[in-house]
mmCIF file of C-alpha atoms in Angstrom:
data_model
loop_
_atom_site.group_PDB
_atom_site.id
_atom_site.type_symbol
_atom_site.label_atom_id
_atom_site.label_comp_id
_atom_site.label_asym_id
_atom_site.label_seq_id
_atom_site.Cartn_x
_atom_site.Cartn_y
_atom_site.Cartn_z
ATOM 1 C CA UNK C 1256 1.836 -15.064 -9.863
ATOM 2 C CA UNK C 1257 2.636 -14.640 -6.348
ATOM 3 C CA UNK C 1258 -0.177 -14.438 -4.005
ATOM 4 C CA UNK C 1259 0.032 -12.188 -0.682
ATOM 5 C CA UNK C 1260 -2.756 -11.825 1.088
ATOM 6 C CA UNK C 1261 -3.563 -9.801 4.129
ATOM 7 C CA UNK C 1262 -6.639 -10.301 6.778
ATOM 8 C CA UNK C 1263 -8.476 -8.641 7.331
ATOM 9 C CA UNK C 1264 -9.199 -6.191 5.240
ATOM 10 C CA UNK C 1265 -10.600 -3.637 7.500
ATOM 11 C CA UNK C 1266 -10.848 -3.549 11.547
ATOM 12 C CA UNK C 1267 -12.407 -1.096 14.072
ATOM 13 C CA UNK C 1268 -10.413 -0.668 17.059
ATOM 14 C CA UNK C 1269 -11.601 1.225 20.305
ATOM 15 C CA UNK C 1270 -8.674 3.771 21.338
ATOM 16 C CA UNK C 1271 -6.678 2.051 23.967
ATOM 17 C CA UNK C 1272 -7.471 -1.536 22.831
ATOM 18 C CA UNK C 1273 -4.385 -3.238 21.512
ATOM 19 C CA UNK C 1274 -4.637 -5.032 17.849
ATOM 20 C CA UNK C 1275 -2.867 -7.470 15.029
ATOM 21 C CA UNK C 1276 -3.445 -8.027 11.857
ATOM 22 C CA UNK C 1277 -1.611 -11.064 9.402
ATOM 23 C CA UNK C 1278 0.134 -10.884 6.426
ATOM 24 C CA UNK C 1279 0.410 -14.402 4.370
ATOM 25 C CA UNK C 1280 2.932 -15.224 1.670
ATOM 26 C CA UNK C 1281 4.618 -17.732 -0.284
ATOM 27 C CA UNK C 1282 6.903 -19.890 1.778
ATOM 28 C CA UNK C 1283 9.054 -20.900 -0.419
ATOM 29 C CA UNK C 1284 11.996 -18.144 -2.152
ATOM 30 C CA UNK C 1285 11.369 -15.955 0.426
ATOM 31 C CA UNK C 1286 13.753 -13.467 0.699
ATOM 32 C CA UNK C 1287 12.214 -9.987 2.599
ATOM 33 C CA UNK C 1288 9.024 -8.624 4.010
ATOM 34 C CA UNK C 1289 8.604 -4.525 3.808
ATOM 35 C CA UNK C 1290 5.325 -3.434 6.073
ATOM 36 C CA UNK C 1291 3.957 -0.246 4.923
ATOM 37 C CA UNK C 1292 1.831 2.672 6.664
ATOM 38 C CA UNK C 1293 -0.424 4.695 4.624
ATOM 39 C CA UNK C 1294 -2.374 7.275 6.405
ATOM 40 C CA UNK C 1295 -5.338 8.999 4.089
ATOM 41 C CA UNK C 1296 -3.893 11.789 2.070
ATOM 42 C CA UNK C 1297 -0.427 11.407 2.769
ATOM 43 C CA UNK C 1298 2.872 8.629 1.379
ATOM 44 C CA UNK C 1299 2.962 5.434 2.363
ATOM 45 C CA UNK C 1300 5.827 5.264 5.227
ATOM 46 C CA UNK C 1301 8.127 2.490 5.717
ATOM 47 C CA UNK C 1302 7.270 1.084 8.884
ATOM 48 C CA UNK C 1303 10.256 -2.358 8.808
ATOM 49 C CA UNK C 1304 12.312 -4.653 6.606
ATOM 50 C CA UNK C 1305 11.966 -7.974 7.920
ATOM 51 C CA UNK C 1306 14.370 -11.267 6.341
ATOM 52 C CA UNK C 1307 15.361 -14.074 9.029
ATOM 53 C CA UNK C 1308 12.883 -16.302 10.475
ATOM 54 C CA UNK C 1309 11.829 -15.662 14.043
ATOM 55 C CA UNK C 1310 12.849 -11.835 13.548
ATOM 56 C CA UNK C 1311 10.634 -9.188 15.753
ATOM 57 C CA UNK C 1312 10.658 -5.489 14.981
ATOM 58 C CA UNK C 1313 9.383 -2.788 16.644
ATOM 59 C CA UNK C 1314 8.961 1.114 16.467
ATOM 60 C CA UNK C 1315 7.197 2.322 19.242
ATOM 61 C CA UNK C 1316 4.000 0.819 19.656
ATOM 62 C CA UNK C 1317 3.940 -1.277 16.500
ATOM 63 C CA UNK C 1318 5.679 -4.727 16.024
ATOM 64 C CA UNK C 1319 6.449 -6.962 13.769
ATOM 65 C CA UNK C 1320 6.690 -10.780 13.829
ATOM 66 C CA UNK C 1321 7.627 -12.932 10.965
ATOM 67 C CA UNK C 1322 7.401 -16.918 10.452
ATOM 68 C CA UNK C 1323 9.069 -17.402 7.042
ATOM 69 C CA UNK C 1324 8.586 -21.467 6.976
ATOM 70 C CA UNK C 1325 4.643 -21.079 7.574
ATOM 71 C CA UNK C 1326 4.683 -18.083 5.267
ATOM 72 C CA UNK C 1327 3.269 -14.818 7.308
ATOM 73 C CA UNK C 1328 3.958 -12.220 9.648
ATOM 74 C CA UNK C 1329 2.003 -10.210 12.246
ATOM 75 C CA UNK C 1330 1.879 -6.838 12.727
ATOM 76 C CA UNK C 1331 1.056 -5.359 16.441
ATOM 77 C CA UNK C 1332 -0.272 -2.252 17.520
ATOM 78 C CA UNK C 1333 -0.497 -1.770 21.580
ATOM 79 C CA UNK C 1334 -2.734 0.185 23.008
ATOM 80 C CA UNK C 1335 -3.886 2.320 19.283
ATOM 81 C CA UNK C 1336 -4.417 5.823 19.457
ATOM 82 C CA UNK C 1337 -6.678 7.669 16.928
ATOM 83 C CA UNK C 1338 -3.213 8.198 14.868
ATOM 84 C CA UNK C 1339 -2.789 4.758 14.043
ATOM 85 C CA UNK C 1340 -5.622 5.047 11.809
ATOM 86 C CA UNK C 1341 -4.368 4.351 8.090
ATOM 87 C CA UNK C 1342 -3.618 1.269 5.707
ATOM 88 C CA UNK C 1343 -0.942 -1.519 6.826
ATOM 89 C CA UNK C 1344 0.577 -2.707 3.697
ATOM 90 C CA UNK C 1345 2.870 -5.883 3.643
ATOM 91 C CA UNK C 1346 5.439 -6.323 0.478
ATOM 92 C CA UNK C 1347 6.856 -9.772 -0.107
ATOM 93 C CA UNK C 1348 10.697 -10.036 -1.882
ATOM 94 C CA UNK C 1349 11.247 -13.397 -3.281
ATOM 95 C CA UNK C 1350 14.729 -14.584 -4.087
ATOM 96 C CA UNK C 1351 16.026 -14.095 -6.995
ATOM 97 C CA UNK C 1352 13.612 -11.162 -7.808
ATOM 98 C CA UNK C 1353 13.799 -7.835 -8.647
ATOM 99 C CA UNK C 1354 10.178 -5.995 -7.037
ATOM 100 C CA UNK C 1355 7.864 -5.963 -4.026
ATOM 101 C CA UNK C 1356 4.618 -7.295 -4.232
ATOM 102 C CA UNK C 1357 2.119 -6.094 -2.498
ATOM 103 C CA UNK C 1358 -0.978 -7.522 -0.206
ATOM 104 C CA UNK C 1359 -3.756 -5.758 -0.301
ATOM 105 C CA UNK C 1360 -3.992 -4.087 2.826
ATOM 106 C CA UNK C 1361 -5.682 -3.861 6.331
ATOM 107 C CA UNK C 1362 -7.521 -0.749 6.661
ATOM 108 C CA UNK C 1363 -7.588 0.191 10.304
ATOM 109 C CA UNK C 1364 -10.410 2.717 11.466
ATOM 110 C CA UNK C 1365 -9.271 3.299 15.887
ATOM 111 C CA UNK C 1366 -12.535 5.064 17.183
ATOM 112 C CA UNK C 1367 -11.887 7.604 20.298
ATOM 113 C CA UNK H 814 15.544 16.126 3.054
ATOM 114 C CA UNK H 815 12.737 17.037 0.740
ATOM 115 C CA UNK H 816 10.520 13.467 -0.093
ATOM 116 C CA UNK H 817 9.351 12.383 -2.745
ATOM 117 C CA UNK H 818 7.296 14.533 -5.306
ATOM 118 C CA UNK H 819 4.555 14.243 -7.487
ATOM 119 C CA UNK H 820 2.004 15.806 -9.607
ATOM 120 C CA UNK H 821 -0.934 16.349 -9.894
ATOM 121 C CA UNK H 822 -2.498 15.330 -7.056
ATOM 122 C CA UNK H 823 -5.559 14.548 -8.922
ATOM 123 C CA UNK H 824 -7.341 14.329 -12.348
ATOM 124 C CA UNK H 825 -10.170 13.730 -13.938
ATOM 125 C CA UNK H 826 -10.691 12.553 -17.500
ATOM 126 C CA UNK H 827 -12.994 11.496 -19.983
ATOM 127 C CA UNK H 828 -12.003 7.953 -21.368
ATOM 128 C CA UNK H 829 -10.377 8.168 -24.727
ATOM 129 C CA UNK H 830 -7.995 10.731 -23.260
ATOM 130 C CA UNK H 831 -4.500 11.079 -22.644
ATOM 131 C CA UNK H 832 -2.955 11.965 -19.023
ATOM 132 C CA UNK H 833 0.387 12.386 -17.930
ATOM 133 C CA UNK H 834 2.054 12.265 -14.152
ATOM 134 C CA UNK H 835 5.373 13.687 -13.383
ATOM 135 C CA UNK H 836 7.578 12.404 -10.336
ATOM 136 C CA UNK H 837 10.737 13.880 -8.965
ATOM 137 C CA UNK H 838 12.418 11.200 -6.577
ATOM 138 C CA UNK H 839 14.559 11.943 -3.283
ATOM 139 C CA UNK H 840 18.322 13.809 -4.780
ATOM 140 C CA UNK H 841 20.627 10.577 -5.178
ATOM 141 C CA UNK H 842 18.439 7.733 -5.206
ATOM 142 C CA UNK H 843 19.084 6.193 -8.226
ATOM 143 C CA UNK H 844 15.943 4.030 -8.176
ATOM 144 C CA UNK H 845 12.597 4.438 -9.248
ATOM 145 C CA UNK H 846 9.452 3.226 -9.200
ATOM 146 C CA UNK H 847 5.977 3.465 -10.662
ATOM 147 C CA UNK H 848 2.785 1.753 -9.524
ATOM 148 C CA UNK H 849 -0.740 1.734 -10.110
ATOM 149 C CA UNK H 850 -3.123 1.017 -7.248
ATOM 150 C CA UNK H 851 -6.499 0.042 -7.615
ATOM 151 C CA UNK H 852 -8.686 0.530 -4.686
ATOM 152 C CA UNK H 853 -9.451 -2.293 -2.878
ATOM 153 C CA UNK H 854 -6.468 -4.042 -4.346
ATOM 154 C CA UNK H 855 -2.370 -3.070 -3.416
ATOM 155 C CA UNK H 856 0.204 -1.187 -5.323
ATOM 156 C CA UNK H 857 1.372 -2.945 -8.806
ATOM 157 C CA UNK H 858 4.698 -2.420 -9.979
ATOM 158 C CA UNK H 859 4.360 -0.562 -13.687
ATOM 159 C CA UNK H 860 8.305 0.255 -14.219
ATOM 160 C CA UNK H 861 11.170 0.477 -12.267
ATOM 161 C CA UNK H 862 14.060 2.663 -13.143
ATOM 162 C CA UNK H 863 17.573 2.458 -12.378
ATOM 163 C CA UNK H 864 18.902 5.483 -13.518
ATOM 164 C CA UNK H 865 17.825 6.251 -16.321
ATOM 165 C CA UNK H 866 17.564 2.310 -18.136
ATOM 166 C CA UNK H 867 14.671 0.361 -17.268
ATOM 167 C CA UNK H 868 15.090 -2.413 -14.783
ATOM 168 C CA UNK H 869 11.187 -4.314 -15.153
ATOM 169 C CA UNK H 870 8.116 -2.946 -17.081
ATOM 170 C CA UNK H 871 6.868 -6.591 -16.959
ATOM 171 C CA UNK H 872 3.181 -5.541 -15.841
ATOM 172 C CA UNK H 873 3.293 -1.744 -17.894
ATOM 173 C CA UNK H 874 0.171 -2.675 -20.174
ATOM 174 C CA UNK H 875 2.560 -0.731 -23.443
ATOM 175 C CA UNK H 876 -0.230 -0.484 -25.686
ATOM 176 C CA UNK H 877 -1.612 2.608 -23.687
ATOM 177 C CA UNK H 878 1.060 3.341 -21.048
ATOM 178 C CA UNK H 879 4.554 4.779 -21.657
ATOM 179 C CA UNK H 880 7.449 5.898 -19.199
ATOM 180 C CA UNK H 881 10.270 7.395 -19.471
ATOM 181 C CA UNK H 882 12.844 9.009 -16.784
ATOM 182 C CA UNK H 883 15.225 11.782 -18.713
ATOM 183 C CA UNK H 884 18.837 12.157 -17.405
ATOM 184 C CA UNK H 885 18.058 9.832 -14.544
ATOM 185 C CA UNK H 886 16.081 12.117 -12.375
ATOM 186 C CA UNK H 887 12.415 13.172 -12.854
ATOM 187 C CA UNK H 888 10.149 10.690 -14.572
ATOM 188 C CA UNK H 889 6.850 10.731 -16.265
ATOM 189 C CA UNK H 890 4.298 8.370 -16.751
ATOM 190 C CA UNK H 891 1.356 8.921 -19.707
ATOM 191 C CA UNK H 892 -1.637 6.970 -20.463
ATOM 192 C CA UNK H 893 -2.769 7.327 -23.959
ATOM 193 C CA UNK H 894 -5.449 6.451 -24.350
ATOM 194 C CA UNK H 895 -7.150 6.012 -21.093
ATOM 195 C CA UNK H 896 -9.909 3.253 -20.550
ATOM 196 C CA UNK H 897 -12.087 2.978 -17.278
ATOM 197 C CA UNK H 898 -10.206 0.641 -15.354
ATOM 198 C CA UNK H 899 -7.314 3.295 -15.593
ATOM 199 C CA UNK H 900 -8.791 5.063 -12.421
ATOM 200 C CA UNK H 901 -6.413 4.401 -9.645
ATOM 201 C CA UNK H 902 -4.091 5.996 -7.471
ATOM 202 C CA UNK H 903 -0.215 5.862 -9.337
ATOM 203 C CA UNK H 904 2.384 5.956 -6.943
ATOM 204 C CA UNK H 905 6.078 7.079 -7.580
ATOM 205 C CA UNK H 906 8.984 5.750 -5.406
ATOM 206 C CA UNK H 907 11.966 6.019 -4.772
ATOM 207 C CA UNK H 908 15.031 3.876 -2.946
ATOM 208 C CA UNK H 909 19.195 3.785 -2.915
ATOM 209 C CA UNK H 910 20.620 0.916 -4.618
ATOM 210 C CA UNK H 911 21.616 -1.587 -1.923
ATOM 211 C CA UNK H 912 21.274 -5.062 -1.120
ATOM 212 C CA UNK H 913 18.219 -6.233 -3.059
ATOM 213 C CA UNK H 914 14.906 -6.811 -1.524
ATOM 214 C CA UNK H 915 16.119 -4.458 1.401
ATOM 215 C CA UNK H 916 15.721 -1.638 0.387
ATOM 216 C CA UNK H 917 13.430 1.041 1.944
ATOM 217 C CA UNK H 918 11.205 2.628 -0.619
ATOM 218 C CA UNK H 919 10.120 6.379 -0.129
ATOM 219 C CA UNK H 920 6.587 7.140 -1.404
ATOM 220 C CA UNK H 921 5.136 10.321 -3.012
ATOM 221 C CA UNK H 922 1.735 10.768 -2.014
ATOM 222 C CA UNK H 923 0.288 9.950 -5.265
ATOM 223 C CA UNK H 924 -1.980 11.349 -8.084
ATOM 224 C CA UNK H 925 -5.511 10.129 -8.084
ATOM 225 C CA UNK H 926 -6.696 9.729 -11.645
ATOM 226 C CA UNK H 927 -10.744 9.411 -12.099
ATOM 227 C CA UNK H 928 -11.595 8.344 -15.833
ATOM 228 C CA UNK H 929 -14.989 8.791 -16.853
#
């Protein structure tokens, strides 16, 4: 059973504060990370695809870092805005595999 | 382009009942998912499609749960019949065959099933 965790579950952030959040997976057979937005009420939106060590993405104010020999990745929001509100989901590929699987999620609540 | 669809959005259900979701995926993706989400917890694969043949229904519990995707387009998913830990958020997906592990799934926004 693979494990992926993600810490922590839920954060607070005060609009305008900047924020990260870890995903942790199996080192070994990695082969891809997916992160995940999921606002309340709506589809979870894919946010990046992640698959070389050292590899940095970024969509505006979110980024992405990933470590695959230590096994996890942070995700960065800059300066969060009320719309950044939602779940962050992280989905590990292993080699050889055929599905995601899926952390459980940091829930993050950005307060005007 | 039109996203992923899915309904209903909710349910409710006495236990001991039967239940049935319906998802039409994004025209051309080939792939197709099904999970189950339990809150608190993140999305579990149930079935995954390609086409119409089924790829992995490793983790579909088959005594209760069936799937089935008819001419490689819309699916359904029933529970028959359902139990209390059925209550969960099912999520239907979608993707375009490509390399493996890369590809970008596209979410419906889910049917939230209460059984009580």
């Amino acid at each position: 059973i693979l494990n992926v965790e993600q810490s922590p579950q839920s954060l607070h952030v005060q609009e305008g504060d900047s924020t990260n959040f870890t995903c942790s997976f199996p080192s070994s057979n990695f082969y891809a990370l997916h992160w995940y937005r999921w606002e309340t009420a709506k589809s979870p939106e894919a946010l990046f695809v992640m698959t070389l060590n050292g590899d940095e993405k970024k969509k505006g104010r979110i980024s992405a870092t990933l470590n695959t020999k230590e096994g996890y990745s942070y995700l960065y929001i800059k300066g969060s805005q009320p719309e950044d509100s939602a779940t962050y989901l992280c989905a590990f590929h292993k080699a050889a595999g055929n599905k995601l699987t899926f952390g459980g999620g940091t829930r993050v609540l950005v307060k005007p | 382009e039109a996203g992923v669809a899915q309904s209903p959005r909710y349910k409710i259900i006495e236990k001991r009942q039967s239940v049935a979701f319906w998802c039409n995926p994004i025209s051309g993706h080939a792939t197709l998912y099904w999970y189950q989400q339990i809150l608190g917890q993140g999305p579990k694969l149930l079935i995954q499609f390609q086409n119409n043949g089924v790829v992995d229904d490793s983790q579909l519990p088959k005594d209760r749960f069936s799937a089935e995707r008819l001419k490689g387009v819309d699916s359904t998913l029933k529970i028959q019949p359902a139990k209390l830990e059925d209550s969960a958020v099912y999520l239907c997906a979608s993707s375009v065959p490509g390399t493996v592990g890369t590809e970008t799934q596209y979410f419906g926004p889910g049917t939230r099933l209460l059984v009580l």
